[in-house]
Coordinates of C-alpha atoms and ligand atoms in Angstrom, one line a residue:
X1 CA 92.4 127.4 100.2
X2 CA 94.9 126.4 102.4
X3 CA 97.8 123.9 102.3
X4 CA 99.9 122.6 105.3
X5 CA 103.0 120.5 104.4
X6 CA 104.5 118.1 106.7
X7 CA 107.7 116.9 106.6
X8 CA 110.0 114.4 108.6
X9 CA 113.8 115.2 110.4
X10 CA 116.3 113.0 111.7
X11 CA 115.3 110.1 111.5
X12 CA 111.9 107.9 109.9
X13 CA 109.2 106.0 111.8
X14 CA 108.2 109.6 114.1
X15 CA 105.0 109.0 113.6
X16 CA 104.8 111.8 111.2
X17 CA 101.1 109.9 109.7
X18 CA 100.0 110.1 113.1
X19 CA 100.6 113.6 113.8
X20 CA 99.2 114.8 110.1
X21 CA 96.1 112.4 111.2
X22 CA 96.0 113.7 114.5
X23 CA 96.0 117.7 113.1
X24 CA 93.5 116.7 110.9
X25 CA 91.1 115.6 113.4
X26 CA 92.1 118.7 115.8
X27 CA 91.2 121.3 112.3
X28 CA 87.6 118.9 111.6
X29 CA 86.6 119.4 115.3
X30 CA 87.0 122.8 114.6
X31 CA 84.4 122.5 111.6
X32 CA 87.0 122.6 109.1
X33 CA 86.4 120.6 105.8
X34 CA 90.1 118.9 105.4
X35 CA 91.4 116.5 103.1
X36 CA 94.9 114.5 104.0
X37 CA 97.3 113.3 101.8
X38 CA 100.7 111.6 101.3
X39 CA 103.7 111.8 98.9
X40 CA 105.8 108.8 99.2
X41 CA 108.9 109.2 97.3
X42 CA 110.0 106.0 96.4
X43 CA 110.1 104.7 92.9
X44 CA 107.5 101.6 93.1
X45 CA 104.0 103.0 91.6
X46 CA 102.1 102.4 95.1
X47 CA 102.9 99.3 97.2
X48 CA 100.2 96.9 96.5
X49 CA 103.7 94.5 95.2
X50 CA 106.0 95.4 98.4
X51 CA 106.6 93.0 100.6
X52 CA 105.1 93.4 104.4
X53 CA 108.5 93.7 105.1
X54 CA 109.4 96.7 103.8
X55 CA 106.4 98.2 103.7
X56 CA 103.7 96.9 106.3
X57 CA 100.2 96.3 105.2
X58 CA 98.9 97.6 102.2
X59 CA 96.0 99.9 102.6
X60 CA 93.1 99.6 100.1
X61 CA 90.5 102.3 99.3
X62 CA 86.8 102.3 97.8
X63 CA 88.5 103.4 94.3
X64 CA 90.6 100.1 94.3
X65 CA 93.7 102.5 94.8
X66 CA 96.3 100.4 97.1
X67 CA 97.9 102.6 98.9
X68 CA 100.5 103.4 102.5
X69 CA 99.2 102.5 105.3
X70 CA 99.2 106.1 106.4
X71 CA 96.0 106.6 104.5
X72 CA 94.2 104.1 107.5
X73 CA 95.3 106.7 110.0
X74 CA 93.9 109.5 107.4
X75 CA 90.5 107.4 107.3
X76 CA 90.4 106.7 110.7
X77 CA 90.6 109.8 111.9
X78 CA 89.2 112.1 110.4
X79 CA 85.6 112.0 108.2
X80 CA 86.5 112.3 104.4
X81 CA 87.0 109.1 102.3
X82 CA 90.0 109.2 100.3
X83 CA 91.3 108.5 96.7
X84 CA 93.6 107.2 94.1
X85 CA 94.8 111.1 94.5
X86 CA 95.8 111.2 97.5
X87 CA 98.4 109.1 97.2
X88 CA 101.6 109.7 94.8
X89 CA 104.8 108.2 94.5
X90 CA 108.0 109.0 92.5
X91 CA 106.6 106.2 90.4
X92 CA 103.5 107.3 89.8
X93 CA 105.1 110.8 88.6
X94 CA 107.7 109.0 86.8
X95 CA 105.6 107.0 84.7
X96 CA 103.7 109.8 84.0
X97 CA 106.3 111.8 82.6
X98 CA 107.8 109.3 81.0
X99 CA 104.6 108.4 78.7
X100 CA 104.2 112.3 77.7
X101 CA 107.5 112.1 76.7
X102 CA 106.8 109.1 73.9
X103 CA 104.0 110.6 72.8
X104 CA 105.7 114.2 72.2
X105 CA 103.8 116.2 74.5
X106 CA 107.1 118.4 75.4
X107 CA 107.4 119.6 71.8
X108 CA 111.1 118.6 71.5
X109 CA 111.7 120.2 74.9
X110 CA 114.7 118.7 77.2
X111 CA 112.7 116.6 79.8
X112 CA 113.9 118.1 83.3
X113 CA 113.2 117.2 87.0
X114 CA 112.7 120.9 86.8
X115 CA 110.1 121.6 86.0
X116 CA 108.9 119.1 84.3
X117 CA 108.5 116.6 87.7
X118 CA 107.4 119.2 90.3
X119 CA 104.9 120.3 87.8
X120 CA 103.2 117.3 88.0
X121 CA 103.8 117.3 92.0
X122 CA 102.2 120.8 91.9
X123 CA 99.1 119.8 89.8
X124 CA 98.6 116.9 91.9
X125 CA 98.3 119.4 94.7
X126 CA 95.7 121.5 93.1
X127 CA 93.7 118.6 92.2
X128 CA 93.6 117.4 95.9
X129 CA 92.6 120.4 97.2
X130 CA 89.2 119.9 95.8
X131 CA 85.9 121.0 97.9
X132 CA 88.3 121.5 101.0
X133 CA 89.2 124.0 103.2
X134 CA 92.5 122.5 104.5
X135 CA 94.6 120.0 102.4
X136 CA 97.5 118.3 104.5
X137 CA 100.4 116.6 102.8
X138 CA 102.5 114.5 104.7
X139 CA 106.1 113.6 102.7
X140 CA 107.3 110.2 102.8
X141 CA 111.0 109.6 104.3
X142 CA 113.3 112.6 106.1
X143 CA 114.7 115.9 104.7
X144 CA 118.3 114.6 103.1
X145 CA 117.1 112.0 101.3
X146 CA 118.3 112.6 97.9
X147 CA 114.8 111.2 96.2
X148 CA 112.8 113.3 98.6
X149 CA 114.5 116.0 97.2
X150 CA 111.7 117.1 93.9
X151 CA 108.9 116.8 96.2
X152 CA 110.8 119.6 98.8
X153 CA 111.8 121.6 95.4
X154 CA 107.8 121.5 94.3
X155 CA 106.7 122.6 97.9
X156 CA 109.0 125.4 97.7
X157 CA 107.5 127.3 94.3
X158 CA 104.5 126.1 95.6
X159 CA 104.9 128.1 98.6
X160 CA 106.5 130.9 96.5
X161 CA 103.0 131.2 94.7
X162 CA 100.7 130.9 96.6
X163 CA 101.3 132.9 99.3
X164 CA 104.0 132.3 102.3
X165 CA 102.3 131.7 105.7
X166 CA 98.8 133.3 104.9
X167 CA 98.2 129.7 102.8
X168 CA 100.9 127.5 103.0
X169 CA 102.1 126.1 106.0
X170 CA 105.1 124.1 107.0
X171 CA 105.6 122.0 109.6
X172 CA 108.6 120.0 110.3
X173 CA 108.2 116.6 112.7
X174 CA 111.9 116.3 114.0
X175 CA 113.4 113.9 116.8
X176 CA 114.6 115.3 120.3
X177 CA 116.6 112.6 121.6
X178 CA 117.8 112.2 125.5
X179 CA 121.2 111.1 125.8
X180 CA 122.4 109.0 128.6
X181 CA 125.8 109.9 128.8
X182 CA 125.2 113.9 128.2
X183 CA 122.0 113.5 130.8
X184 CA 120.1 115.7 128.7
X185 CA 118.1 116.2 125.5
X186 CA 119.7 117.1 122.0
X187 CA 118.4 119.6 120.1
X188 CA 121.5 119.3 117.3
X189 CA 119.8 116.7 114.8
X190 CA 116.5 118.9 115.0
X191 CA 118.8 121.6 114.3
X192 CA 120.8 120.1 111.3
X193 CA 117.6 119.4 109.7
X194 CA 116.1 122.4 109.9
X195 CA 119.3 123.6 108.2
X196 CA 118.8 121.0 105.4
X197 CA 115.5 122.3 105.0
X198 CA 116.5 126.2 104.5
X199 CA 119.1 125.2 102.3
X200 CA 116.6 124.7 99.8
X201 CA 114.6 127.5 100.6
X202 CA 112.3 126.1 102.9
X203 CA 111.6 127.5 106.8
X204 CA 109.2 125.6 108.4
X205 CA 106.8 127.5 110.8
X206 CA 105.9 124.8 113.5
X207 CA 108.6 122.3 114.9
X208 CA 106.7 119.5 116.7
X209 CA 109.4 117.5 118.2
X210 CA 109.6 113.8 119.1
X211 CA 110.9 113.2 122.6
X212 CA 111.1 110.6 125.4
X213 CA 110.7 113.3 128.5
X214 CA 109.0 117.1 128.6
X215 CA 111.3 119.7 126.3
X216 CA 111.8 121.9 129.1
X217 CA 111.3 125.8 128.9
X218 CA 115.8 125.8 128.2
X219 CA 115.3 123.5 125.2
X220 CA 112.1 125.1 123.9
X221 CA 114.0 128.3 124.1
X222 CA 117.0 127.0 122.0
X223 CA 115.2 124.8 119.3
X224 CA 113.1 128.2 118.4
X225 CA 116.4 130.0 118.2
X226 CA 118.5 127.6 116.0
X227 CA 115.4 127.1 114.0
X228 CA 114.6 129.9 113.1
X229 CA 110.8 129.6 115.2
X230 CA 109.0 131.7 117.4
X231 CA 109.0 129.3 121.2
X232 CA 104.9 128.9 120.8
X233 CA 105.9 127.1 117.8
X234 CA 108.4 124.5 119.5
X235 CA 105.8 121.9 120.3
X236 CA 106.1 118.6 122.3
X237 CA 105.3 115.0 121.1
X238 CA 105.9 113.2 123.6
X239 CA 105.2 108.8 123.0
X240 CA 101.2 108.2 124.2
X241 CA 100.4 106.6 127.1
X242 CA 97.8 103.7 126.1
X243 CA 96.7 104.5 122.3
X244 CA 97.2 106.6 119.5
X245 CA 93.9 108.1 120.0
X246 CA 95.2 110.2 123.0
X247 CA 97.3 112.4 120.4
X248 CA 94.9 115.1 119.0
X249 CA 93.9 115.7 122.9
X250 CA 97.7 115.8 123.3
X251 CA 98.6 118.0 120.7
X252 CA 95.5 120.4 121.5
X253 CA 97.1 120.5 124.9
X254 CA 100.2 122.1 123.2
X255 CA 97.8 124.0 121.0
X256 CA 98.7 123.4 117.7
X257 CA 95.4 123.5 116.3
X258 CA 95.2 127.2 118.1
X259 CA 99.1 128.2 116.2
X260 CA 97.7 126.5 112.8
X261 CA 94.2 128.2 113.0
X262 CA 96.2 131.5 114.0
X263 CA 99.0 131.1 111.2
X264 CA 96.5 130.4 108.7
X265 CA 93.9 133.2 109.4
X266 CA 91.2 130.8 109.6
X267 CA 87.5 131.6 111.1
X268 CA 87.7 128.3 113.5
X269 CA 87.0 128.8 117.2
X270 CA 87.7 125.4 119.2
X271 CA 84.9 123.2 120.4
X272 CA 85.1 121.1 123.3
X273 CA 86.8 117.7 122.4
X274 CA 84.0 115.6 124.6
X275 CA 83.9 112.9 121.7
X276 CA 87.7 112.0 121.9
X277 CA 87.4 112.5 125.8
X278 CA 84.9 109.8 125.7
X279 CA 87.3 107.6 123.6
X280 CA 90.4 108.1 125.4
X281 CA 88.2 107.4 128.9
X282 CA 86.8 104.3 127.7
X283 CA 90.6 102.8 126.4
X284 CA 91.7 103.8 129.7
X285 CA 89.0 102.6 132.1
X286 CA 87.4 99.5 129.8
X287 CA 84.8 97.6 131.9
X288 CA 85.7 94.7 130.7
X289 CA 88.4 92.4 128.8
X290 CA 88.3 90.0 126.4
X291 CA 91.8 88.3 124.4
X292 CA 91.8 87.8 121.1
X293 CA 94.4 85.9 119.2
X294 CA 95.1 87.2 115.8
X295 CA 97.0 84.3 113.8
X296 CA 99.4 85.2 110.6
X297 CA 102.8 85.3 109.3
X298 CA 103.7 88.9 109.7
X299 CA 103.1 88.7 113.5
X300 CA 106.3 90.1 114.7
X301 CA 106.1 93.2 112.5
X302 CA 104.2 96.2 113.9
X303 CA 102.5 97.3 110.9
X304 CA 101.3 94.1 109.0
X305 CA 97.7 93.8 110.4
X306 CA 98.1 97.5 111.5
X307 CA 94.0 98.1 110.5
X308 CA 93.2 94.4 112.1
X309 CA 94.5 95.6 115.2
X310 CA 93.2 99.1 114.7
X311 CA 89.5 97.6 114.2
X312 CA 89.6 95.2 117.1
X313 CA 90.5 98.5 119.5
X314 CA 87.6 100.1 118.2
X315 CA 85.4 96.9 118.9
X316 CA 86.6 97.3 122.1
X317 CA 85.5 100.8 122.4
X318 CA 82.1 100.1 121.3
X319 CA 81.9 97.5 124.0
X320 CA 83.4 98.9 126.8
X321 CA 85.8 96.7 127.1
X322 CA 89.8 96.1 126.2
X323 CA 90.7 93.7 123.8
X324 CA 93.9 92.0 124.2
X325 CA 95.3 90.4 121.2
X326 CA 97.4 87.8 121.4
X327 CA 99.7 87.4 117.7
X328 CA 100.2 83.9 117.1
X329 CA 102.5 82.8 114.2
X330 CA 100.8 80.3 112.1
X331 CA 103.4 78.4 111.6
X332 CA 103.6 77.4 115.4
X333 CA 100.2 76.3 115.2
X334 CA 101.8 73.2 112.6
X335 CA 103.4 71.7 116.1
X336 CA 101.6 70.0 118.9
X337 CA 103.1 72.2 121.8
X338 CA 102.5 75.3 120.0
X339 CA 98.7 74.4 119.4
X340 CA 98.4 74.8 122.7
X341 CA 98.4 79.1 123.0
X342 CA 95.2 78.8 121.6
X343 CA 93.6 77.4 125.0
X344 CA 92.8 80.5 126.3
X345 CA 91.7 82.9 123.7
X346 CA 88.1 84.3 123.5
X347 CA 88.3 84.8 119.7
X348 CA 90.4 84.4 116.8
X349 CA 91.0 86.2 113.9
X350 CA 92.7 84.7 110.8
X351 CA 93.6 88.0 108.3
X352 CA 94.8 88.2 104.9
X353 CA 97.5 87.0 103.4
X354 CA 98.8 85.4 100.5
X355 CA 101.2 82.7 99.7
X356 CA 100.2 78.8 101.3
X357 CA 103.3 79.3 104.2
X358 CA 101.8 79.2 107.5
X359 CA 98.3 78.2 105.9
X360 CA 97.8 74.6 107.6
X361 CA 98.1 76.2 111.2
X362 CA 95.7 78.6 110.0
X363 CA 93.1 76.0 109.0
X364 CA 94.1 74.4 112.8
X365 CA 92.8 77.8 114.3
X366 CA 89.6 77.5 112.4
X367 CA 89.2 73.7 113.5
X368 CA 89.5 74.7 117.0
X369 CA 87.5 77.9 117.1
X370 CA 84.4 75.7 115.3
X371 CA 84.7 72.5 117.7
X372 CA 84.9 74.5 120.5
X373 CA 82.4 77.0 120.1
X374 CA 85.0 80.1 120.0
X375 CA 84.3 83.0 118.0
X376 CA 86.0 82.8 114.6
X377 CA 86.5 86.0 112.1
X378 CA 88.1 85.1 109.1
X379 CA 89.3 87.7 106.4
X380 CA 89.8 87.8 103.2
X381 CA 92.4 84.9 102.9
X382 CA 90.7 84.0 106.9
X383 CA 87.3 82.9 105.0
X384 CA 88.6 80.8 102.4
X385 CA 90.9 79.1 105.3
X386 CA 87.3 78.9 107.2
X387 CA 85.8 77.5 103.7
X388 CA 88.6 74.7 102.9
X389 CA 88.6 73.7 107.1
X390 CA 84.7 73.1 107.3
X391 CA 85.2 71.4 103.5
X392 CA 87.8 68.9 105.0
X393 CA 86.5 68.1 108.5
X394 CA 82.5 68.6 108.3
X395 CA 81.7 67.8 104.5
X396 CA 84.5 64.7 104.7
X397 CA 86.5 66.7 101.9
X398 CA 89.9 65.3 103.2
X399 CA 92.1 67.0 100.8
X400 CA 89.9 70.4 99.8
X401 CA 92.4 73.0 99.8
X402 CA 92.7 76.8 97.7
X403 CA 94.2 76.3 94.0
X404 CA 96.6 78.7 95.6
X405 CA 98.4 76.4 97.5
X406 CA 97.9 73.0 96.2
X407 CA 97.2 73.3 92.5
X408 CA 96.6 69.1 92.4
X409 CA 94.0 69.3 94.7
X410 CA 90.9 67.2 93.9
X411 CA 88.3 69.6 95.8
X412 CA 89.6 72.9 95.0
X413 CA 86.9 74.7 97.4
X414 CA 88.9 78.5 96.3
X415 CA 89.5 78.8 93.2
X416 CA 90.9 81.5 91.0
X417 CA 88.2 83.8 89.7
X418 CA 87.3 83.9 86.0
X419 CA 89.2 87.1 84.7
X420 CA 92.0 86.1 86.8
X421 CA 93.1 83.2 85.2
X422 CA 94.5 85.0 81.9
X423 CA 96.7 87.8 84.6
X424 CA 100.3 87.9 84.3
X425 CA 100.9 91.1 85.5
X426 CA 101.4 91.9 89.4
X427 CA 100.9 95.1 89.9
X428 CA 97.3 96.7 90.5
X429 CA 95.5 93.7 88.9
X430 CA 93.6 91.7 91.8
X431 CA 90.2 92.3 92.8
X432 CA 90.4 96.0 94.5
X433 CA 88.3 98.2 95.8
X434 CA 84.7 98.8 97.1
X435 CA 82.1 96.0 95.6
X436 CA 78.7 95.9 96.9
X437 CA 77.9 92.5 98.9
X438 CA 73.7 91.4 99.4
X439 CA 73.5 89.9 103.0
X440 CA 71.0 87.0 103.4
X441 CA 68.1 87.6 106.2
X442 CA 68.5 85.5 108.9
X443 CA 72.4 85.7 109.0
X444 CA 74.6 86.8 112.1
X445 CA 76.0 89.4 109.8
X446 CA 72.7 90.7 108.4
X447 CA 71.8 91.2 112.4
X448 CA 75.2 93.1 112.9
X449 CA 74.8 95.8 110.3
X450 CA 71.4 96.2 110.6
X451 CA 71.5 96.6 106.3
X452 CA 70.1 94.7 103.7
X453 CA 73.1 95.6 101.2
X454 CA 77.0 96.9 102.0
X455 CA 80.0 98.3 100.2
X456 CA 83.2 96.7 101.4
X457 CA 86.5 97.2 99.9
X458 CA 88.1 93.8 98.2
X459 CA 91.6 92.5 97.8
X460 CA 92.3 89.2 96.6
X461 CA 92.5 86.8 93.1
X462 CA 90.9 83.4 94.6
X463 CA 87.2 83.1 95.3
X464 CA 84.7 80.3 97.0
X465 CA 84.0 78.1 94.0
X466 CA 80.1 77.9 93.6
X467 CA 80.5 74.2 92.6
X468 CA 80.7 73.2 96.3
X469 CA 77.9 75.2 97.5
X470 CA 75.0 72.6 97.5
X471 CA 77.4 70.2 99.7
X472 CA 78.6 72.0 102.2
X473 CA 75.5 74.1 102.6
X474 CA 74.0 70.6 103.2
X475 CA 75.9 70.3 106.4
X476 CA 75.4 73.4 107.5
X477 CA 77.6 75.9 105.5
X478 CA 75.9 79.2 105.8
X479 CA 76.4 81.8 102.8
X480 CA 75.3 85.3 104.3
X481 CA 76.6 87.5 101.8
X482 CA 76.9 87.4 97.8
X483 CA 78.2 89.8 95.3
X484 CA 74.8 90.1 93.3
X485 CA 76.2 90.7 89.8
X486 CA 78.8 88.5 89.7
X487 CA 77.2 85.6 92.4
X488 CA 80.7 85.4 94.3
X489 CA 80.5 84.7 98.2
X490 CA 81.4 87.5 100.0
X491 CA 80.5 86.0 103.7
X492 CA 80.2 82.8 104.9
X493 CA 79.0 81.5 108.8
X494 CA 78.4 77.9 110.0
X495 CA 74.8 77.7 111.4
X496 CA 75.4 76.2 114.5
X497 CA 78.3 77.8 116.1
X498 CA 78.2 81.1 118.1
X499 CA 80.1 83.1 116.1
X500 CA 81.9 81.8 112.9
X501 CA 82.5 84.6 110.2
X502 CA 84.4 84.5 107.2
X503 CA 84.3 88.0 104.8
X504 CA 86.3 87.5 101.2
X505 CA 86.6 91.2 101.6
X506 CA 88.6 94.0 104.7
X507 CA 86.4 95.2 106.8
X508 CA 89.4 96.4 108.6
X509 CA 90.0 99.4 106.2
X510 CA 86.2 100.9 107.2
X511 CA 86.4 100.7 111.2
X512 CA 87.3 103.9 112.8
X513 CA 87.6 104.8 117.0
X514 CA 84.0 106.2 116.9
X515 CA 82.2 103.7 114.5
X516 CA 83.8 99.9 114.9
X517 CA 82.7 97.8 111.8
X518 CA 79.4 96.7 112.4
X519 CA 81.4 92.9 111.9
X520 CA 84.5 93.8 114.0
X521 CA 81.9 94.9 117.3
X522 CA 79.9 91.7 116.8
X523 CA 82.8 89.8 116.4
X524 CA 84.1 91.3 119.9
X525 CA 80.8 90.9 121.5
X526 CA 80.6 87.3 120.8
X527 CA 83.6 86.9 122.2
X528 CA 82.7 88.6 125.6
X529 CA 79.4 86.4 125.3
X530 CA 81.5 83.0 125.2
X531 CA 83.7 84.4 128.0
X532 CA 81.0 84.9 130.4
X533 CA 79.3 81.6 129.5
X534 CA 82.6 79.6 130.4
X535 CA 82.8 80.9 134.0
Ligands
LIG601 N1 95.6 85.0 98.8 C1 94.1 85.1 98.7 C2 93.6 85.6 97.4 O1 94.3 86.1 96.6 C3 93.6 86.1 99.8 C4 94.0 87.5 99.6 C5 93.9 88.3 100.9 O2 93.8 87.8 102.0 N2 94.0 89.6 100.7 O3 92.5 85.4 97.1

């Protein structure tokens, strides 16, 4: 078994899920079974109750786990599905502890960070490792933060027994920057954290640094001397050209997967990378383009939708063609000028969300996709916005609305679901995880997947309330997908319109670059469809 740890320098947001996802992908072409993974150090139990602020969008998996959005580059890019595992959190260990404690497992023992914490950080390692070949474990935050600190103590007896550099690999993402003034590139904060790092007993083996401009043979030559690294193990990251999907061809170019496969004594000769070639070609050279406007709150933050966006590049793949989108704040959709962006989109997608702010521009975008034939994918929170628009302008239900943001409401069209109603507790207590969904012959979305029956991961506390089913199926309400044990919608589509889909699930946590969601590529192609009709 073999273990490769990564860990941050300098400074955060390096990309350092990327670059573990990217390896990944680099040691699976090479017919490795790998497994990645990510400590996050902070105290919450996982971030299903952070705010999009300070965390970005939560990532769900088929278990229900809710977990950093790291794991969607994980899934994405590599094969293996991933667990409530593979994801722990100072929190998580904490709690832990803590509850052996009360009972008296430690036998009157003082209760120490060592070892009583990096024990648990060790055994979670163990466990993860599980019918791999290769587990990567990426570290939350940058070497010097003091609650980093257990996890870097664990990885250091864990190195200690298992083997230095024949099984346990380090590798330290670090930042390069250029400065103006100086005209050149520093290599001191690489440096200083590399020095942060042996101070604990850690030397890392590869440096893969972050920089704005080629390293140069000078600065390759003095990163591998201050750190402590053979020069073959100074490797350049530089920022990708058009999409994220270029970075396992660009690392291979710096042949990291060659200094891992070396390092680690592995049996893994290199294939040709003609699948990722074909990616990276068809984001480069797209036939065609479509633009898509993707309307929520979060729009100004990078990583709020970051699987949305994710999912409509790899529709774009699958059809050849690049997908602009366009992210429109709801809440400009509430005023008659800023209605007016929505002229020229080719599709609209209304994502998740929670909380009724920016919900009535929201239901606008759904009015104007249906009465003007444009392509509508609604998710999660976008459906029951679909549900409550088609309830107030089609079935003459003027005030439907979701119990979640007008509890008066006399159509209540979403309503909470059954063992909701007695939750008080926030964390880890919604609807999560993987549920199966029946899709109805007939339907746009039984014609997309090609399947009779799907598993699709779930999110959310409100549901479409059966009671208004007859009604608005009467005007032409499609239902396309149920929930067979528990008879909750899971799709809806209006019968008339080109493309109107609303899921109650994410099908943006199961689209990856090679495979678009069956939903996401139909939802694109629509789009393309309607385009070409108008001109
Ligand atoms: N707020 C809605 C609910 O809880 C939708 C949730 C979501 O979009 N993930 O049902």
């Amino acid at each position: 078994m073999k273990y490769i740890f990564i860990t941050g320098g300098v400074v955060s947001s390096l990309g350092k899920g990327l670059t573990a996802a990217a390896l990944g992908a680099l040691l699976e072409h090479r017919g490795l079974a790998v497994r990645i993974q990510k400590f996050d150090p902070y105290l919450n139990v996982d971030p299903g109750t952070m705010s999009p602020f300070q965390h970005g969008e939560v990532y769900v998996l088929d278990d229900g786990a809710e977990t950093d959005l790291d794991l969607g580059h994980y899934e994405r890019f590599t094969s293996g599905e991933l667990s409530r595992s593979n994801n722990l959190t100072s929190g998580q260990i904490y709690e832990a502890v803590i509850m052996k404690e009360r009972r008296g497992d430690y036998l009157g023992k003082t209760v120490q960070v060592i070892p009583h914490v990096t024990d648990v950080i060790k055994e979670r390692i163990y466990e993860s490792a599980k019918g791999v070949e290769v587990l990567i474990t990426e570290i939350g935050g940058t070497i010097g933060d003091i609650e980093g600190l257990p996890f870097i103590e664990a990885l250091r007896q864990f190195w200690t027994e298992n083997g230095r550099r024949q099984n346990v690999l380090f590798i330290h993402v670090t930042l390069v920057p250029y400065l103006m003034a100086a005209g050149e590139l520093k290599t001191k904060p690489s440096q200083q954290s590399v020095a942060k790092l042996r101070e604990i007993g850690i030397q890392p083996d590869i440096l893969i640094c972050r920089a704005e401009m080629g390293l140069g043979m000078e600065v390759r030559e003095k990163l591998a001397m201050f750190c402590n690294v053979p020069v073959e193990a100074v490797v350049e990251e530089r920022d990708v050209e058009t999409s994220i999907y270029e970075l396992p061809l660009m690392l291979q170019q710096e042949k990291v997967d060659d200094l891992v496969v070396e390092y680690l004594g592995l049996n893994a000769p290199p294939k040709p990378m003609d699948a990722w070639i074909d990616v990276v070609r068809r984001l480069r050279f797209p036939a065609e383009e479509v633009t898509v406007a993707v309307v929520g709150k979060y729009i100004e933050l990078q990583d709020a939708y970051k699987s949305v966006y994710e999912s409509l590049t790899h529709a774009g793949i699958a059809n050849d063609a690049h997908v602009h989108v366009k992210r429109i704040d709801a809440e400009d959709l509430e005023t008659e000028h800023g209605k007016q962006v929505l002229w020229k989109m080719d599709g609209i997608v209304v994502p998740g969300g929670f909380g009724d702010r920016g919900t009535e521009g929201k239901i606008f975008a759904a009015q104007y996709a249906r009465e003007n034939g444009i392509p509508y994918f609604g998710l999660c929170l976008g459906m029951q916005i679909g549900v409550i628009e088609f309830s107030r302008h089609v079935a003459g239900l003027h005030r439907a609305n979701s119990l979640e943001f007008d509890e008066n409401t006399p159509h209540p069209v979403i309503h909470l679901m059954e063992d909701q109603k007695d939750v008080t507790q926030k964390g880890a207590s919604m609807r999560l995880g993987a549920y199966t969904c029946q899709l109805v012959q007939g339907s746009k979305s039984h014609s997309a997947y090609g399947l009779d029956t799907v598993r699709e991961r779930h999110r959310h506390r409100y549901e479409f309330n059966n009671a208004y089913r007859d009604l608005l199926e009467e005007r032409g309400f499609k239902i396309a997908g149920i929930n067979p044990r528990r008879n909750l919608v899971e799709i809806m589509e209006i019968e008339s319109h080109p493309w109107f889909v609303g899921v109650q699930f994410h099908p943006e946590f199961k689209s990856k670059p090679f495979q678009a969601h069956p939903l996401f590529a139909s939802f694109v192609e629509a789009a393309l469809r309607v385009k070409k009709a108008a001109v």
